[in-house]
């Protein structure tokens, strides 16, 4: 064979091998590109909605938007080793704005290679401290039975020439895009703007800088002038060049002010980080016409970036195979070098940036409530409140034993998770063998707690359920420790405050005359408990002369004796005892005549000793269901119980403080069962180891006096979602970490807490409360039965005792 043929066939063989190699490389690159897309981590990114009553100065608005450029500069770090890049190309990231085919919420996403996801999250979080980033599964914009339309964005002129960016616009460019997406129907329509980008080759910066230099010299063929000017300029330059000596230096072209500004903008683009980017618009709807209209509407938002003297976007609709390929690349987030634009970080920011300025786009997804990290000093043990969740990291939140002595205040609307929060804490205290009292105004939680008591603590439970009329538990407010006569004054003061609260709607009914008669009647009854010492006897002081005389004969209080003998019994007219009796006793009759209340409050001895409950670490569960008792009866019993617990705590002065065991007092809807003495409880209870946990729904339920007492004395605060009026007040407690908007929008079973940690206030942070744990209803029923049999008395026995005492003139003396 001749050398020629040998060379020919050798060349053909080489070409075939090269073709096969190119084919295999292309297949490998296509396969790698799809594999890369499947290995992307999709991150949903949102910021708190920013509202402002006053307009932001234009320069400040632009400066805020420019923060996004830092993120793009950081995303240039997404790169692979050179040998991977040579085979599969540079890795890309995707930026998307979407509306799914079901729903109207506009969402923003960033997709990055999985191994760079954490880096991207940290970078966004460090740039936008309030950003909420959540890894999510892919969304779907396509109507399953409809049609889809697609378009790609190109540049009208050379990519060297810049677009009009946010730096030269009067408003946030994101507003136009958001408005276009806002017009998409809730069901059956979807859309997406997708930008797939990767760092551009370094040569582009040089090209742009070189072009700017050519314009300075007046000989750039891409100079932003019209064709006639370019032709004249070129002809003039050619003629001058023919007359110029070879060694004569080139003279700089004199630029007009407009040209100088254009050159400055070109140089600015070249100085920024540059990216290759595919910009795609996809729409889906029931019909192809509507899908095309959606794409057109979104594409129209890019007209704002047109600079007639420099560059502008061109929206190119796609059809046929081109559209199919574009939809495929959209779905897999594939980069297509053939349709890539060269955009600077400033131009990318103009198209896609996080909304960190006020934006009239209510459908744009926003962080409803901010998150904040827990304090560094957070305890590692104690009462577990919940879990701190911040930027995907979780940590248990605890409240220490000593800090609990400064009390915990909980506020939040109904249904937000307050009761579950309290139940979780109570169960922990019960499980740890601590003493607990819980006042439940609804009853359901008390019943659930019965079923949550572990078997080893069943005998410690006292279940006070006034609705159990068969075996009522006695509760005598006038009962006191005979070795502590000073308690009488406390009882009288507290009982008078209780009636003031109950009848506060008619303040004139609780005037000085009522107080004078009430105090002297109560003190007279309490002076000799053996001859009767309940509200029933207080009423009899006014209506039973013989009973009053017997009580006076046993009294040792000269002031009380003088009042009744020298003032009350001798008074005439309106102040006569006959006239005053109905005025006073009408306040008691409501309760003494009630079949549920009488067997409870008319018993001379309470069913249990509150001091022992505290010292022996009992579990006192109080069911004051308003639905079964009525609101007035529920409030009276609650008020009496709170007073009894406080009196028991104050009596602990007879043992050293170091020996007083903490007793945890939980009160739900505490506004119904507290008097102004709550200020004393909050300020004094700490030294007696009475630790309060108080909850209610809104601040308007509290009087100014009680509200000041709470905020002035409570060490720790937890706020679930609240109303706008409360947000204005509580915002002061949580600033600058959280705003009123956060307090309005936090989700159920989440709370903002401001804790006392080792005696020092800490920065507020957010927690997610603990989920409910299983309970045993059968065990709860057994514990209920044990409690009622141990502490309750048969109703018939109680009624018989009351009837004997109430017989006119009868005095039963217990020796």
Coordinates of C-alpha atoms in Angstrom, one line a residue, residues 452-721:
X452 CA -50.3 11.1 84.3
X453 CA -49.3 10.5 88.0
X454 CA -46.9 7.6 88.3
X455 CA -48.0 4.7 90.5
X456 CA -45.4 5.4 93.2
X457 CA -46.9 8.9 93.8
X458 CA -50.6 7.9 93.7
X459 CA -51.0 8.2 97.5
X460 CA -49.7 11.8 97.4
X461 CA -52.6 13.0 95.2
X462 CA -55.4 15.2 96.6
X463 CA -58.0 15.8 93.9
X464 CA -60.3 18.7 94.8
X465 CA -63.3 18.5 92.5
X466 CA -66.3 20.6 93.8
X467 CA -68.5 19.0 91.1
X468 CA -68.3 15.7 93.0
X469 CA -71.4 16.4 95.1
X470 CA -71.5 12.9 96.6
X471 CA -68.3 13.3 98.6
X472 CA -67.5 17.0 98.8
X473 CA -64.1 18.1 100.2
X474 CA -64.4 20.9 102.8
X475 CA -62.7 24.2 102.2
X476 CA -63.1 26.7 105.1
X477 CA -61.5 30.1 104.5
X478 CA -61.9 31.2 108.1
X479 CA -60.0 28.2 109.4
X480 CA -56.6 29.2 110.9
X481 CA -53.8 27.8 113.1
X482 CA -54.9 28.6 116.7
X483 CA -51.3 28.9 117.7
X484 CA -51.0 31.8 115.2
X485 CA -53.7 34.3 116.1
X486 CA -52.1 36.8 113.8
X487 CA -53.4 34.7 110.9
X488 CA -56.9 36.0 111.7
X489 CA -56.1 39.4 110.3
X490 CA -54.7 37.9 107.2
X491 CA -57.9 35.8 106.7
X492 CA -60.2 38.8 107.2
X493 CA -58.2 41.0 104.8
X494 CA -58.0 38.3 102.2
X495 CA -61.7 37.4 102.5
X496 CA -62.7 41.0 102.1
X497 CA -60.5 41.4 99.0
X498 CA -62.2 38.3 97.6
X499 CA -65.6 39.8 97.9
X500 CA -64.3 43.1 96.5
X501 CA -63.1 41.2 93.5
X502 CA -66.3 39.2 93.1
X503 CA -68.6 42.2 93.4
X504 CA -66.2 44.7 91.8
X505 CA -68.8 45.5 89.1
X506 CA -70.9 47.2 91.8
X507 CA -68.3 49.0 93.8
X508 CA -70.9 51.0 95.8
X509 CA -72.0 47.7 97.4
X510 CA -68.6 47.3 99.0
X511 CA -68.3 50.7 100.7
X512 CA -67.0 51.6 104.2
X513 CA -70.1 50.5 106.0
X514 CA -69.9 47.0 104.4
X515 CA -66.2 46.7 105.3
X516 CA -66.8 47.8 108.9
X517 CA -69.7 45.3 109.5
X518 CA -68.0 42.5 107.5
X519 CA -64.6 42.8 109.4
X520 CA -66.3 42.9 112.8
X521 CA -68.6 40.0 112.1
X522 CA -65.8 37.9 110.7
X523 CA -63.5 38.6 113.6
X524 CA -66.3 37.9 116.1
X525 CA -66.9 34.5 114.5
X526 CA -63.1 33.6 114.4
X527 CA -62.6 34.7 118.0
X528 CA -64.1 31.4 119.1
X529 CA -63.7 28.8 116.4
X530 CA -65.1 26.1 118.7
X531 CA -68.6 27.6 118.5
X532 CA -68.7 27.7 114.7
X533 CA -66.2 29.3 112.3
X534 CA -67.5 29.4 108.7
X535 CA -69.2 31.8 106.4
X536 CA -72.4 30.3 107.6
X537 CA -71.7 31.7 111.1
X538 CA -70.8 35.1 109.7
X539 CA -74.3 35.3 108.2
X540 CA -75.9 34.1 111.5
X541 CA -74.2 37.0 113.3
X542 CA -76.6 39.3 111.5
X543 CA -79.8 37.3 111.6
X544 CA -79.6 35.4 114.9
X545 CA -79.5 37.6 118.0
X546 CA -79.1 34.6 120.4
X547 CA -76.2 33.3 118.4
X548 CA -74.6 36.8 118.3
X549 CA -74.9 37.1 122.0
X550 CA -73.3 33.7 122.6
X551 CA -70.4 34.6 120.4
X552 CA -69.9 38.0 122.1
X553 CA -69.9 36.2 125.4
X554 CA -67.0 34.1 124.2
X555 CA -65.1 36.9 122.5
X556 CA -61.8 38.3 124.0
X557 CA -61.5 41.2 121.5
X558 CA -62.7 44.3 123.2
X559 CA -62.8 46.4 120.0
X560 CA -65.1 43.9 118.4
X561 CA -67.3 43.6 121.5
X562 CA -67.6 47.4 121.6
X563 CA -68.6 47.7 118.0
X564 CA -71.5 45.2 118.3
X565 CA -72.8 46.3 121.7
X566 CA -72.3 50.0 121.5
X567 CA -72.6 50.7 117.8
X568 CA -74.3 48.1 115.7
X569 CA -77.0 47.0 118.2
X570 CA -77.9 50.6 119.2
X571 CA -77.8 52.1 115.7
X572 CA -81.0 53.4 114.3
X573 CA -82.4 54.4 110.9
X574 CA -80.6 53.2 107.8
X575 CA -77.6 52.1 109.9
X576 CA -79.7 49.9 112.1
X577 CA -78.8 46.2 112.3
X578 CA -82.1 45.2 110.8
X579 CA -81.3 47.3 107.7
X580 CA -77.6 46.4 107.5
X581 CA -78.2 42.6 107.7
X582 CA -79.6 42.1 104.2
X583 CA -77.0 44.5 102.8
X584 CA -74.2 42.3 104.2
X585 CA -75.7 38.8 104.1
X586 CA -76.8 39.1 100.4
X587 CA -73.1 38.7 99.4
X588 CA -73.0 35.3 101.2
X589 CA -76.4 33.9 100.3
X590 CA -75.4 33.4 96.7
X591 CA -73.0 30.7 97.8
X592 CA -74.5 29.3 101.0
X593 CA -77.8 28.6 99.2
X594 CA -76.0 26.9 96.4
X595 CA -76.3 23.1 96.6
X596 CA -72.7 22.6 95.3
X597 CA -71.0 25.3 97.3
X598 CA -72.7 24.9 100.7
X599 CA -71.4 21.5 101.6
X600 CA -67.9 22.7 100.7
X601 CA -67.6 26.2 102.3
X602 CA -69.8 25.4 105.3
X603 CA -67.7 22.6 106.7
X604 CA -65.8 23.7 109.8
X605 CA -62.7 21.7 108.9
X606 CA -61.0 21.8 105.5
X607 CA -60.5 18.3 104.0
X608 CA -56.7 18.8 104.0
X609 CA -54.1 20.9 105.7
X610 CA -52.4 23.2 103.3
X611 CA -49.2 23.5 105.3
X612 CA -48.9 19.7 105.3
X613 CA -49.5 19.6 101.6
X614 CA -46.5 21.9 101.1
X615 CA -44.2 20.4 103.7
X616 CA -44.9 16.8 102.7
X617 CA -44.7 17.5 99.0
X618 CA -48.2 16.5 98.1
X619 CA -49.9 16.8 94.7
X620 CA -52.9 19.0 94.9
X621 CA -55.0 19.1 91.7
X622 CA -57.9 21.5 91.7
X623 CA -60.7 21.1 89.2
X624 CA -62.7 24.4 89.1
X625 CA -64.5 23.7 85.8
X626 CA -66.5 26.8 85.1
X627 CA -68.9 24.8 83.0
X628 CA -70.0 22.7 86.0
X629 CA -69.6 25.2 88.8
X630 CA -70.5 28.5 87.2
X631 CA -68.0 31.3 86.9
X632 CA -68.8 33.0 90.2
X633 CA -68.5 29.8 92.2
X634 CA -65.4 28.8 90.4
X635 CA -63.8 32.2 91.1
X636 CA -64.7 32.2 94.9
X637 CA -63.2 28.7 95.4
X638 CA -60.1 29.7 93.4
X639 CA -59.7 32.9 95.4
X640 CA -60.0 31.0 98.7
X641 CA -57.6 28.3 97.6
X642 CA -55.0 30.9 96.6
X643 CA -55.4 32.6 99.9
X644 CA -55.0 29.4 101.8
X645 CA -51.8 28.4 99.9
X646 CA -50.3 31.9 100.6
X647 CA -51.2 31.7 104.3
X648 CA -49.6 28.2 104.5
X649 CA -46.5 29.5 102.9
X650 CA -46.2 32.5 105.2
X651 CA -46.6 30.2 108.2
X652 CA -43.2 28.6 107.3
X653 CA -41.4 31.1 109.4
X654 CA -41.3 28.5 112.1
X655 CA -38.6 26.5 110.2
X656 CA -35.2 27.7 108.9
X657 CA -35.3 28.9 105.2
X658 CA -32.7 26.2 104.3
X659 CA -35.2 23.5 105.4
X660 CA -38.1 24.8 103.4
X661 CA -38.8 22.6 100.5
X662 CA -39.9 24.3 97.2
X663 CA -43.6 24.0 96.4
X664 CA -44.7 24.7 92.9
X665 CA -48.0 26.5 92.5
X666 CA -49.4 26.5 88.9
X667 CA -52.4 28.7 88.2
X668 CA -54.1 28.8 84.8
X669 CA -56.2 31.9 84.0
X670 CA -54.8 33.4 87.2
X671 CA -56.6 36.7 86.7
X672 CA -59.8 35.0 88.0
X673 CA -58.3 33.9 91.3
X674 CA -55.9 36.7 92.4
X675 CA -56.5 39.8 94.4
X676 CA -54.1 42.7 94.9
X677 CA -52.3 40.5 97.5
X678 CA -50.6 38.9 94.5
X679 CA -48.0 41.6 94.8
X680 CA -47.2 40.3 98.3
X681 CA -47.1 36.7 97.0
X682 CA -44.7 37.5 94.2
X683 CA -42.4 39.6 96.4
X684 CA -42.5 37.5 99.6
X685 CA -43.1 33.9 98.4
X686 CA -39.5 33.3 97.3
X687 CA -38.2 33.2 100.8
X688 CA -41.0 30.8 101.8
X689 CA -40.2 28.6 98.8
X690 CA -43.5 29.1 97.1
X691 CA -42.7 29.2 93.4
X692 CA -45.5 30.5 91.1
X693 CA -46.2 29.6 87.5
X694 CA -49.0 31.8 86.3
X695 CA -50.8 31.8 82.9
X696 CA -53.6 33.6 81.2
X697 CA -54.7 34.8 77.7
X698 CA -54.2 38.6 77.5
X699 CA -53.1 41.6 79.5
X700 CA -56.5 43.3 79.5
X701 CA -57.6 40.6 81.9
X702 CA -55.4 42.2 84.6
X703 CA -55.9 45.3 86.6
X704 CA -53.1 47.9 86.3
X705 CA -52.1 47.1 89.9
X706 CA -51.8 43.4 89.3
X707 CA -50.0 43.9 86.0
X708 CA -47.4 46.1 87.5
X709 CA -47.0 43.6 90.3
X710 CA -46.4 40.8 87.8
X711 CA -43.9 42.6 85.6
X712 CA -42.2 44.1 88.6
X713 CA -41.6 40.8 90.4
X714 CA -41.6 38.0 87.9
X715 CA -38.1 36.7 86.9
X716 CA -39.0 34.7 83.8
X717 CA -41.5 35.3 81.0
X718 CA -42.9 33.1 78.3
X719 CA -45.1 34.5 75.5
X720 CA -47.1 32.4 73.1
X721 CA -48.9 34.1 70.3

